[in-house]
mmCIF file of C-alpha atoms (C1' of nucleotides) in Angstrom:
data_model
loop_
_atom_site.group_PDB
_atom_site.id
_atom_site.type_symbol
_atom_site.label_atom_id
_atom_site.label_comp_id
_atom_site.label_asym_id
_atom_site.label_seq_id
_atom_site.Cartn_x
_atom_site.Cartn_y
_atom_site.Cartn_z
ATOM 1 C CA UNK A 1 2.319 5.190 1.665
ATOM 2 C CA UNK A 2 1.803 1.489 1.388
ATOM 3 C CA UNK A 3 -1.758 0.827 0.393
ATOM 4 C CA UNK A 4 -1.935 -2.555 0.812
ATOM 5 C CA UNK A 5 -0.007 -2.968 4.175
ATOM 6 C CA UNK A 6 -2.601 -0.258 5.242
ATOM 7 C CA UNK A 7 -5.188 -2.142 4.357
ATOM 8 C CA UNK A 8 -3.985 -5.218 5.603
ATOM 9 C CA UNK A 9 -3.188 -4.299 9.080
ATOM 10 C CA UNK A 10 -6.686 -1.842 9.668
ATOM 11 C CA UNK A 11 -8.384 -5.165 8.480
ATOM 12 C CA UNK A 12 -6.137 -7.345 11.021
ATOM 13 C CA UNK A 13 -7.317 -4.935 13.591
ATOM 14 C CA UNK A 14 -10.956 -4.507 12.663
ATOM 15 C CA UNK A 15 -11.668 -8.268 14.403
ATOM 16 C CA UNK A 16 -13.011 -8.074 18.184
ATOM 17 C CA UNK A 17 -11.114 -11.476 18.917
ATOM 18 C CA UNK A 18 -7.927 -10.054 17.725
ATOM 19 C CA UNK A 19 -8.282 -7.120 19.182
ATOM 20 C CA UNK A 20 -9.012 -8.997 22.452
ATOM 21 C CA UNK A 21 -5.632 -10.776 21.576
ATOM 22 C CA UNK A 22 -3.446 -7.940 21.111
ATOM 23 C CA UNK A 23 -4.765 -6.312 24.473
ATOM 24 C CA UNK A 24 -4.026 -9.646 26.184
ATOM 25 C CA UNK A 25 -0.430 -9.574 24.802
ATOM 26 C CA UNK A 26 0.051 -6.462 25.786
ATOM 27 C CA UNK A 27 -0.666 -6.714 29.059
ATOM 28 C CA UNK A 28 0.465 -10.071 29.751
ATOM 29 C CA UNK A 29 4.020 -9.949 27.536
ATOM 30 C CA UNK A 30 4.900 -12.862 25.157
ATOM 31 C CA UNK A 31 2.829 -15.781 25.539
ATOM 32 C CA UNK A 32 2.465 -19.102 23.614
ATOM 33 C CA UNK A 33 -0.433 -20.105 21.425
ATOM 34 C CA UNK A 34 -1.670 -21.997 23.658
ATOM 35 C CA UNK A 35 -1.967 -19.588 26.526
ATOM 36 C CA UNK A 36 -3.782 -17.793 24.205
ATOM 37 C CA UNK A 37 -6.094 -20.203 23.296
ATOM 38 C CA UNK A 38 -6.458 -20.917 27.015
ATOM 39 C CA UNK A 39 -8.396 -17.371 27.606
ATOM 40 C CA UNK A 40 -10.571 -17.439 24.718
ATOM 41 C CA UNK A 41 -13.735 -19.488 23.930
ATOM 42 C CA UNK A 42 -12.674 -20.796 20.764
ATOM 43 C CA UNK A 43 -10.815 -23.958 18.881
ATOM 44 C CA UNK A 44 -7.619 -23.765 18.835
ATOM 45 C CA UNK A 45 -7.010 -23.599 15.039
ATOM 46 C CA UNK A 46 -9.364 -20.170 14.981
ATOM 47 C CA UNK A 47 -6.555 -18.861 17.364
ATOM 48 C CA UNK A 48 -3.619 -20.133 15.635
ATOM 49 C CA UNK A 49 -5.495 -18.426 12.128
ATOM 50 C CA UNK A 50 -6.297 -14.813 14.001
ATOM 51 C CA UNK A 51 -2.576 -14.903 15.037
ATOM 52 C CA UNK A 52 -1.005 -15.862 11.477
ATOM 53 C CA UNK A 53 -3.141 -12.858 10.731
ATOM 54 C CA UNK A 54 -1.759 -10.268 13.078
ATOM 55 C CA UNK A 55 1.502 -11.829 12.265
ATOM 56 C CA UNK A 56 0.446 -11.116 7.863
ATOM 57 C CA UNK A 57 -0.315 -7.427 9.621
ATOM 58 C CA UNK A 58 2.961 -7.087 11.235
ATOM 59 C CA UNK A 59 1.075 -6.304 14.594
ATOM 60 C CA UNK A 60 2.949 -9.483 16.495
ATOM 61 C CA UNK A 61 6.099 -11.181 15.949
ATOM 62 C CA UNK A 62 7.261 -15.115 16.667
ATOM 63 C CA UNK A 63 9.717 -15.837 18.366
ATOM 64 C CA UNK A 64 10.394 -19.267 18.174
ATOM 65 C CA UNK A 65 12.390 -21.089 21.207
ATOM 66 C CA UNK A 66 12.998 -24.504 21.698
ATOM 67 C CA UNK A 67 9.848 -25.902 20.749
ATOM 68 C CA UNK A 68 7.341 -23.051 22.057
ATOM 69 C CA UNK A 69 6.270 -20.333 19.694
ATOM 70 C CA UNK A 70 6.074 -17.136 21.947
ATOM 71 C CA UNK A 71 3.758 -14.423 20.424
ATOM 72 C CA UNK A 72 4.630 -11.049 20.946
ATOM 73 C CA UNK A 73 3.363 -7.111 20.536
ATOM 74 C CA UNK A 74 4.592 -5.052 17.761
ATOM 75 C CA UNK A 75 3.677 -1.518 18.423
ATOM 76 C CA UNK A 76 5.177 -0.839 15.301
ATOM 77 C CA UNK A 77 2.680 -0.737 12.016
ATOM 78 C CA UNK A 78 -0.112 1.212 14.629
ATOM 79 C CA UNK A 79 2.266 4.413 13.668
ATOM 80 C CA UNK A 80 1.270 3.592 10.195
ATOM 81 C CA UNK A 81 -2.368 4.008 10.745
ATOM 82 C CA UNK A 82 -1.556 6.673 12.821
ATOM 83 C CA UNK A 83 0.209 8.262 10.070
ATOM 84 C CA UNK A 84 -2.843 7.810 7.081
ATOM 85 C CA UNK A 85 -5.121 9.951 9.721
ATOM 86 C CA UNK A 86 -3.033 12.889 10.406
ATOM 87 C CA UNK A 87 -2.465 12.847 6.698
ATOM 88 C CA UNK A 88 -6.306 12.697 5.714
ATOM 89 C CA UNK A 89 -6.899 15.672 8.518
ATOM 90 C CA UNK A 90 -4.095 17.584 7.659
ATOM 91 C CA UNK A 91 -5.749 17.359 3.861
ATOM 92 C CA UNK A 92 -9.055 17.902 5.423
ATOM 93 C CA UNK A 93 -7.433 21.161 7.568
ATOM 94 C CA UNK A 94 -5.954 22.334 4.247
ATOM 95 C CA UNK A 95 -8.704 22.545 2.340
ATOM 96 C CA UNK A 96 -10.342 24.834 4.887
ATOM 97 C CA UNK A 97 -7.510 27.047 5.246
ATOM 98 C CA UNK A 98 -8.014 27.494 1.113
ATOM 99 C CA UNK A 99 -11.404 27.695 1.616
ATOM 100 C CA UNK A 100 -10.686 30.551 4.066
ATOM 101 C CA UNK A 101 -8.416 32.325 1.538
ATOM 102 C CA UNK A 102 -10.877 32.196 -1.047
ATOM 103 C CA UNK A 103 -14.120 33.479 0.322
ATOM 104 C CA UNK A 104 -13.463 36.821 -0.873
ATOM 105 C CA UNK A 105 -11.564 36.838 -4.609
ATOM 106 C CA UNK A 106 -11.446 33.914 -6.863
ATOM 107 C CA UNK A 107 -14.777 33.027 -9.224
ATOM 108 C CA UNK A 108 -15.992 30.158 -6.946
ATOM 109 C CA UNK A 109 -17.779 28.553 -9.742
ATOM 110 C CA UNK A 110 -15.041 26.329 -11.887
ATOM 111 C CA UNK A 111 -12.941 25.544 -8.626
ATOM 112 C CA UNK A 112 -15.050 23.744 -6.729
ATOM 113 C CA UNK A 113 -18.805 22.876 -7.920
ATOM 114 C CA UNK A 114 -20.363 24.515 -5.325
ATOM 115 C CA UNK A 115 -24.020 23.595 -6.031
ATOM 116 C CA UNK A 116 -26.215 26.773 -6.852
ATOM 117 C CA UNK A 117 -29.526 25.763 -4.853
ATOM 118 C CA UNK A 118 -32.980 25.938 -6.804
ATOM 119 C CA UNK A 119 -31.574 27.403 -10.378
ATOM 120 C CA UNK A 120 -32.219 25.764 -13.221
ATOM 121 C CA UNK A 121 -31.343 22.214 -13.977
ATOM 122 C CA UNK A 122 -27.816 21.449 -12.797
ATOM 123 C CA UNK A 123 -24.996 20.515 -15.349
ATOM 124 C CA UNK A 124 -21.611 19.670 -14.618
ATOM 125 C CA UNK A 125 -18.201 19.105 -16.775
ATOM 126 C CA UNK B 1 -14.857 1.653 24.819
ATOM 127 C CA UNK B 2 -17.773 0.425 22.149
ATOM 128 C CA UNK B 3 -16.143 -2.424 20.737
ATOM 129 C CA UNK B 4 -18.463 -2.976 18.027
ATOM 130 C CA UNK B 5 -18.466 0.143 16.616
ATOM 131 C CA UNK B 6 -14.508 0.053 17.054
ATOM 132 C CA UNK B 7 -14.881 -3.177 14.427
ATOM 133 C CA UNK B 8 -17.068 -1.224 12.133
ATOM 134 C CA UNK B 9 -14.894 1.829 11.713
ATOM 135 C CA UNK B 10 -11.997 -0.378 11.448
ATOM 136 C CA UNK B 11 -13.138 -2.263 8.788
ATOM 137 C CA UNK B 12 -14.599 0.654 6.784
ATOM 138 C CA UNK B 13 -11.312 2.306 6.847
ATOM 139 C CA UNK B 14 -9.851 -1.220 5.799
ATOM 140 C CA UNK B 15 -11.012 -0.921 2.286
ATOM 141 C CA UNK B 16 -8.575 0.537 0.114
ATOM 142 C CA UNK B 17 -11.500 2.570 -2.395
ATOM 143 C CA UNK B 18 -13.284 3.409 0.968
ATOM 144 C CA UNK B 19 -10.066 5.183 2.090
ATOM 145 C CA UNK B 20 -9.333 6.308 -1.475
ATOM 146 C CA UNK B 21 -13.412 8.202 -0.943
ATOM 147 C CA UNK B 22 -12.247 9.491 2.406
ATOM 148 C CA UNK B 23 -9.376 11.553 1.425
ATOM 149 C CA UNK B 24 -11.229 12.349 -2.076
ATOM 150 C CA UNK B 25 -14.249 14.051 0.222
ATOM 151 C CA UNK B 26 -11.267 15.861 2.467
ATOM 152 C CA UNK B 27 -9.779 17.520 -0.053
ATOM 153 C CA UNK B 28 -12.925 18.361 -2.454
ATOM 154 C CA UNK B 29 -15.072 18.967 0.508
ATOM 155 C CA UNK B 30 -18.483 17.747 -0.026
ATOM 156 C CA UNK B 31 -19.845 15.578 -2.996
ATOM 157 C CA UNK B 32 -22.647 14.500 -4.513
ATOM 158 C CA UNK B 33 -23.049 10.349 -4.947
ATOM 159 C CA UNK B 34 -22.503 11.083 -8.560
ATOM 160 C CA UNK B 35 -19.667 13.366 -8.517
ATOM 161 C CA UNK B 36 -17.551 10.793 -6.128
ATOM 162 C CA UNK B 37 -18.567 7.825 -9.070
ATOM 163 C CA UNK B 38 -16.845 9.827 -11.509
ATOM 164 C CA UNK B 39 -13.493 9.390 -10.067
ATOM 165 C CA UNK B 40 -13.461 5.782 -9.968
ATOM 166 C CA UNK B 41 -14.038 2.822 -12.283
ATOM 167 C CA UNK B 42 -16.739 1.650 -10.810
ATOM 168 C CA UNK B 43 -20.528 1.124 -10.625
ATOM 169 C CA UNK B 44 -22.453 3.953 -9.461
ATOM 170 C CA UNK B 45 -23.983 1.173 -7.232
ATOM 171 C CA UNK B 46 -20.525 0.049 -6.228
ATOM 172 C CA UNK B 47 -20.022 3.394 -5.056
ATOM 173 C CA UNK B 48 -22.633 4.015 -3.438
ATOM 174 C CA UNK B 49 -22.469 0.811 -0.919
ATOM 175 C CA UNK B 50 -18.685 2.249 0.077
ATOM 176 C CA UNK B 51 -20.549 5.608 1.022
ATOM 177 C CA UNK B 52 -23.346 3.635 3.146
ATOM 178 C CA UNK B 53 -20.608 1.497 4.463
ATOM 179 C CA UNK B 54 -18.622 4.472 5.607
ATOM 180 C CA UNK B 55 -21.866 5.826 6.796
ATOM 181 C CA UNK B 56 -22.520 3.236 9.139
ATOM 182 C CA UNK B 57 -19.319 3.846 10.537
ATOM 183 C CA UNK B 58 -20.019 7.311 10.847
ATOM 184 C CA UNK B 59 -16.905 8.304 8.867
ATOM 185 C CA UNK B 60 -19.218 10.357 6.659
ATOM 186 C CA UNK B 61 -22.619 11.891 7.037
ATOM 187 C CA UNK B 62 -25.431 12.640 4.468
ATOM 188 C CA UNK B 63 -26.662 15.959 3.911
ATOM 189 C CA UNK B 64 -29.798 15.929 1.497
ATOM 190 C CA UNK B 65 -30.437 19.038 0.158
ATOM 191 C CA UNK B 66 -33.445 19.323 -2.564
ATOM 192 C CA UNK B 67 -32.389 16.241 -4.630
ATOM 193 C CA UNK B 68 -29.248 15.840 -3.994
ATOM 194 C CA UNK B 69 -26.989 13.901 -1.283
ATOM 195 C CA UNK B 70 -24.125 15.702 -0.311
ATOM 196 C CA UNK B 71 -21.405 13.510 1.282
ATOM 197 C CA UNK B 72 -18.971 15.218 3.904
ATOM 198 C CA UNK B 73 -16.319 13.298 5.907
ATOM 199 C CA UNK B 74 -16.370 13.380 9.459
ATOM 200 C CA UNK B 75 -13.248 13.237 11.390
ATOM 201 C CA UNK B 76 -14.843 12.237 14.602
ATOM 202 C CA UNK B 77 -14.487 8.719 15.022
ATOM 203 C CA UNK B 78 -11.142 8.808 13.909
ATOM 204 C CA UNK B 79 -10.689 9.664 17.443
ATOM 205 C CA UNK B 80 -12.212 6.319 18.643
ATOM 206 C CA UNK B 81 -9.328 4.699 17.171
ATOM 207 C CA UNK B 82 -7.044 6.963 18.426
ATOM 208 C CA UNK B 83 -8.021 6.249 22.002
ATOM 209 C CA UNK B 84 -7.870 2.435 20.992
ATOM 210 C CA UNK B 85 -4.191 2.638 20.285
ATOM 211 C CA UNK B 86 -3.478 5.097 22.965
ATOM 212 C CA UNK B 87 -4.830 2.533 25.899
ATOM 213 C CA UNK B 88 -3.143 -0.011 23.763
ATOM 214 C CA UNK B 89 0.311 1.727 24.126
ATOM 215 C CA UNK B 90 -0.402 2.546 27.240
ATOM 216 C CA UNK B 91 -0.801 -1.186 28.924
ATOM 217 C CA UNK B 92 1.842 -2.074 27.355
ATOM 218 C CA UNK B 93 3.610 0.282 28.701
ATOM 219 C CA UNK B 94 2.433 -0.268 32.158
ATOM 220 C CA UNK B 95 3.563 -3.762 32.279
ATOM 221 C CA UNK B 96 7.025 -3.008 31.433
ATOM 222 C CA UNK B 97 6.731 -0.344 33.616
ATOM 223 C CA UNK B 98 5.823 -3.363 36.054
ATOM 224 C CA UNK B 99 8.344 -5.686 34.740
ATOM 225 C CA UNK B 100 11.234 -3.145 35.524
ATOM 226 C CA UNK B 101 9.713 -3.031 39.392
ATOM 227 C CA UNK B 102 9.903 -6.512 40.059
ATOM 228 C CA UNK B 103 12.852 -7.362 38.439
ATOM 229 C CA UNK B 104 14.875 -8.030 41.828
ATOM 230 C CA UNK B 105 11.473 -8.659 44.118
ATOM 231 C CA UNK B 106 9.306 -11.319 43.725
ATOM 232 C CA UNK B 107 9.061 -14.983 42.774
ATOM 233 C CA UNK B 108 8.923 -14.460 39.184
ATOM 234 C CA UNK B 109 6.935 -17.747 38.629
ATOM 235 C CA UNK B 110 3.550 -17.230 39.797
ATOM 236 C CA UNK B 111 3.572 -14.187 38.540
ATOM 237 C CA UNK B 112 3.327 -14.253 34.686
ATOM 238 C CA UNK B 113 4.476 -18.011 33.515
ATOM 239 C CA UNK B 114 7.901 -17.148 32.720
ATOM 240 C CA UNK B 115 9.656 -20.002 30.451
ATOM 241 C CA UNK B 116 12.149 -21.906 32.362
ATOM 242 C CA UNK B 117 13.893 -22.697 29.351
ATOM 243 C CA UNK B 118 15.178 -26.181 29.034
ATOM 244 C CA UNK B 119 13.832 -27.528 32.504
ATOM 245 C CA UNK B 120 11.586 -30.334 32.812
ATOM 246 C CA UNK B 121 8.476 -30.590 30.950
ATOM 247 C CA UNK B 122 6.118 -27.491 31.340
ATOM 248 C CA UNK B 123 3.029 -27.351 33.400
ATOM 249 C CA UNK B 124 0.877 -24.814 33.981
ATOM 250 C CA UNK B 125 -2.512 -23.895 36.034
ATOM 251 C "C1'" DC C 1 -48.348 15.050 -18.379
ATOM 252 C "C1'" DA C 2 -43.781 12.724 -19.801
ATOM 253 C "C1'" DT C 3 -38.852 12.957 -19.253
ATOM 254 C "C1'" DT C 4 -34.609 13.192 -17.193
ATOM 255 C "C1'" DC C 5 -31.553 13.036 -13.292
ATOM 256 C "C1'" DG C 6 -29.825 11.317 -8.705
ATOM 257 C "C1'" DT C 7 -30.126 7.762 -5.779
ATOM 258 C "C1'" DT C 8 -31.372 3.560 -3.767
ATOM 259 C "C1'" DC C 9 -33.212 -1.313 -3.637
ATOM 260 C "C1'" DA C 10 -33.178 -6.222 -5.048
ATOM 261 C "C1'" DA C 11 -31.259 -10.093 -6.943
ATOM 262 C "C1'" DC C 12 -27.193 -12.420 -8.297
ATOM 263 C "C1'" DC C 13 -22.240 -14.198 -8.622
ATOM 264 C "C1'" DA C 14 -17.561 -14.784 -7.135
ATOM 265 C "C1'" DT C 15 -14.478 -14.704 -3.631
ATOM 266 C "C1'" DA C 16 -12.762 -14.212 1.011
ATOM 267 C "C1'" DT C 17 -12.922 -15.301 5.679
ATOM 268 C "C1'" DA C 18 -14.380 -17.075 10.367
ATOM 269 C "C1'" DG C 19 -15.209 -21.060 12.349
ATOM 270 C "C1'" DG C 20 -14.865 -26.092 12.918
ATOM 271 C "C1'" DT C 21 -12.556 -31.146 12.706
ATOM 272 C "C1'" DG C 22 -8.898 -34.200 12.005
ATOM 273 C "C1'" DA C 23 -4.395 -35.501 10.465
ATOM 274 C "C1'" DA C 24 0.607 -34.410 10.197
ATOM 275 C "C1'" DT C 25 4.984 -32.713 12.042
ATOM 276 C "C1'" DA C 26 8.402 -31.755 15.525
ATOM 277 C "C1'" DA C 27 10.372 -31.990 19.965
ATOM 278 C "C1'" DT C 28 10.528 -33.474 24.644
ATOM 279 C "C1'" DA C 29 9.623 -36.857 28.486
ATOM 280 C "C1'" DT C 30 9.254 -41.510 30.075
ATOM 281 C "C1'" DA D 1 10.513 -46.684 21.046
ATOM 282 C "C1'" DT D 2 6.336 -44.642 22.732
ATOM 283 C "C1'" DA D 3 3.591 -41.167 24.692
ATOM 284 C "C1'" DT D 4 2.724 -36.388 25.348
ATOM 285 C "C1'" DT D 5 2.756 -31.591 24.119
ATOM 286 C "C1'" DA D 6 2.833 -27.586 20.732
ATOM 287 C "C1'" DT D 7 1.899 -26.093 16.512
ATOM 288 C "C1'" DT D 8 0.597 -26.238 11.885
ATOM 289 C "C1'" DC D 9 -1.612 -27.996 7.527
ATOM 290 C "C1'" DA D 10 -5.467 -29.527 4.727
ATOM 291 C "C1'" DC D 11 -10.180 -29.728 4.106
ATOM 292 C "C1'" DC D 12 -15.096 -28.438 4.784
ATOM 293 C "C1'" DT D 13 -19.103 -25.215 5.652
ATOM 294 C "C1'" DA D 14 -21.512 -21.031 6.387
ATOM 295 C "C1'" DT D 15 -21.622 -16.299 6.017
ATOM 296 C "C1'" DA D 16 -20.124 -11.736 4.620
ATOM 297 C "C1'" DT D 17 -18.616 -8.685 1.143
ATOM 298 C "C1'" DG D 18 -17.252 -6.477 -3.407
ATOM 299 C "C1'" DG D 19 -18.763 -6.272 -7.610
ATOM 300 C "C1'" DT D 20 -22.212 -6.479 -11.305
ATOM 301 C "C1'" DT D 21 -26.980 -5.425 -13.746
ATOM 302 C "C1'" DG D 22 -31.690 -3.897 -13.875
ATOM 303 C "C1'" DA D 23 -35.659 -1.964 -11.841
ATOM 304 C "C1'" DA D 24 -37.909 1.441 -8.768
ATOM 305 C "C1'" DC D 25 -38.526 5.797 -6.602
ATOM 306 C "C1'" DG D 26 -38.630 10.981 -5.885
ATOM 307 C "C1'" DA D 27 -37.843 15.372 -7.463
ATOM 308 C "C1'" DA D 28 -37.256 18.924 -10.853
ATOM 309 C "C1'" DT D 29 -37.573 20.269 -15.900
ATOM 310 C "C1'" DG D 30 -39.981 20.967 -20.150
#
DNA sequence: CATTCGTTCAACCATATAGGTGAATAATAT
DNA sequence: ATATTATTCACCTATATGGTTGAACGAATG
C-alpha cells in the first residue's frame, strides 16, 4: 500500500551494517548504542546514523530509560515487504492462469503484443 | 547466506519506479525496453538503467530475440529475502525462547548485560 | 546503399548518503 | 561544582545514484 514506507524500509534494510545490526538485536535483545557500537568497526556517529535509520524504517524502536537509550527489534514493517511480494507473485501467478485460459479462443494480437518473429517491420499502438 | 547480493536485491527493490517495472513486467508478462518506457515519464535511458539495475540483482533477465530485448521478471531471488527474514524471525525467536528458560535459573548478569536500573554507575566488559 | 528502429554507452549535473571529527546536551557519580 | 558517561547535533568530504542529453552501434527495411 504505502509506497514510500516500502521504499523506505527495503532501503533501511538493503545496508550490510544494518543488517548486521538488526541480527545482533535480535539475538542479543535490547541493547544501548553503545553496545552496539562496541561490536562493530566503526565511529560511533555512523552507528548512531544507521540506527536513526532503522528507527525512520520502523524496523527498531527506542526506548528511552533513565538516561540509556535501549534499541530494540520491530518485527513489524518485515510483514510489509512480505506483503508487496506475495502481491507481485500472486499478479505474476494471475497472469499465467489468464494466459492458460486464453491459449485456445481470444485473438491474441490486441491483448497482449505478443511479438510476431521475422514479419515485416514491427509497429505498435 | 550471500550478503552482498542480499544488499543488491534489496536495494533494487528499494526504488519505488524499479518496483513500479516489477509488477508492470508481472502482469504484462514480457516487454520490450521500449514498451516498459512508454508507461513512465521518463528517459528511455532512465529506464533502461532501472532494468540493468534490476538485472544485476537478478530480479529480471534479458531475453534477446532478433533485435529486440525482452524483459521477464524473475521471482527467484525474492526467495533470498524470504530466507533473510525467516532466520531473522527465527533468532529472535530463539532467544526469547531462551529468555523464558532461564527466567528462574541462572545469574542473569553475565549472561546478557541486563540494566540494573538505578544502581551505581554502569560498567561493563 | 541509406534509413529507421531498439538499445546501449559516455559524459554531465544534482542530490543523497556513508563515513568521519568535534562540539553540545543531559544525567549520573564523585 | 566537576568529571564521566551516553547520546545527539552540526559540519565536512567522498562516493553513489537518479536523472538528463547526445552519440554510437547493430539489425532489419526499403
Amino acid at each position: 500500500m504505502d509506497d514510500e514506507s516500502l521504499s523506505t524500509i527495503l532501503k533501511a534494510a538493503s545496508d550490510p551494517t544494518r543488517r548486521a545490526i538488526l541480527t545482533l538485536l535480535a539475538q542479543q535483545g535490547p541493547l544501548r548504542v553503545t553496545d552496539i557500537h562496541s561490536r562493530f568497526d566503526m565511529s560511533l556517529n555512523s552507528v548512531s546514523k544507521h540506527i536513526k535509520a532503522l528507527e525512520r524504517a520502523g524496523l527498531v524502536k527506542r526506548r528511552t530509560e533513565w538516561r540509556e537509550h535501549l534499541i530494540e527489534v520491530d518485527m513489524g514493517p518485515l510483514s510489509l515487504i512480505d506483503a508487496w511480494f506475495a502481491e507481485l507473485r500472486s499478479i505474476w501467478e494471475l497472469r499465467l492462469e489468464a494466459l492458460d485460459g486464453i491459449l485456445s479462443k481470444e485473438d491474441p494480437e490486441d491483448d497482449r503484443p505478443e511479438p510476431d518473429r521475422r514479419t515485416r517491420h514491427r509497429r505498435r499502438a
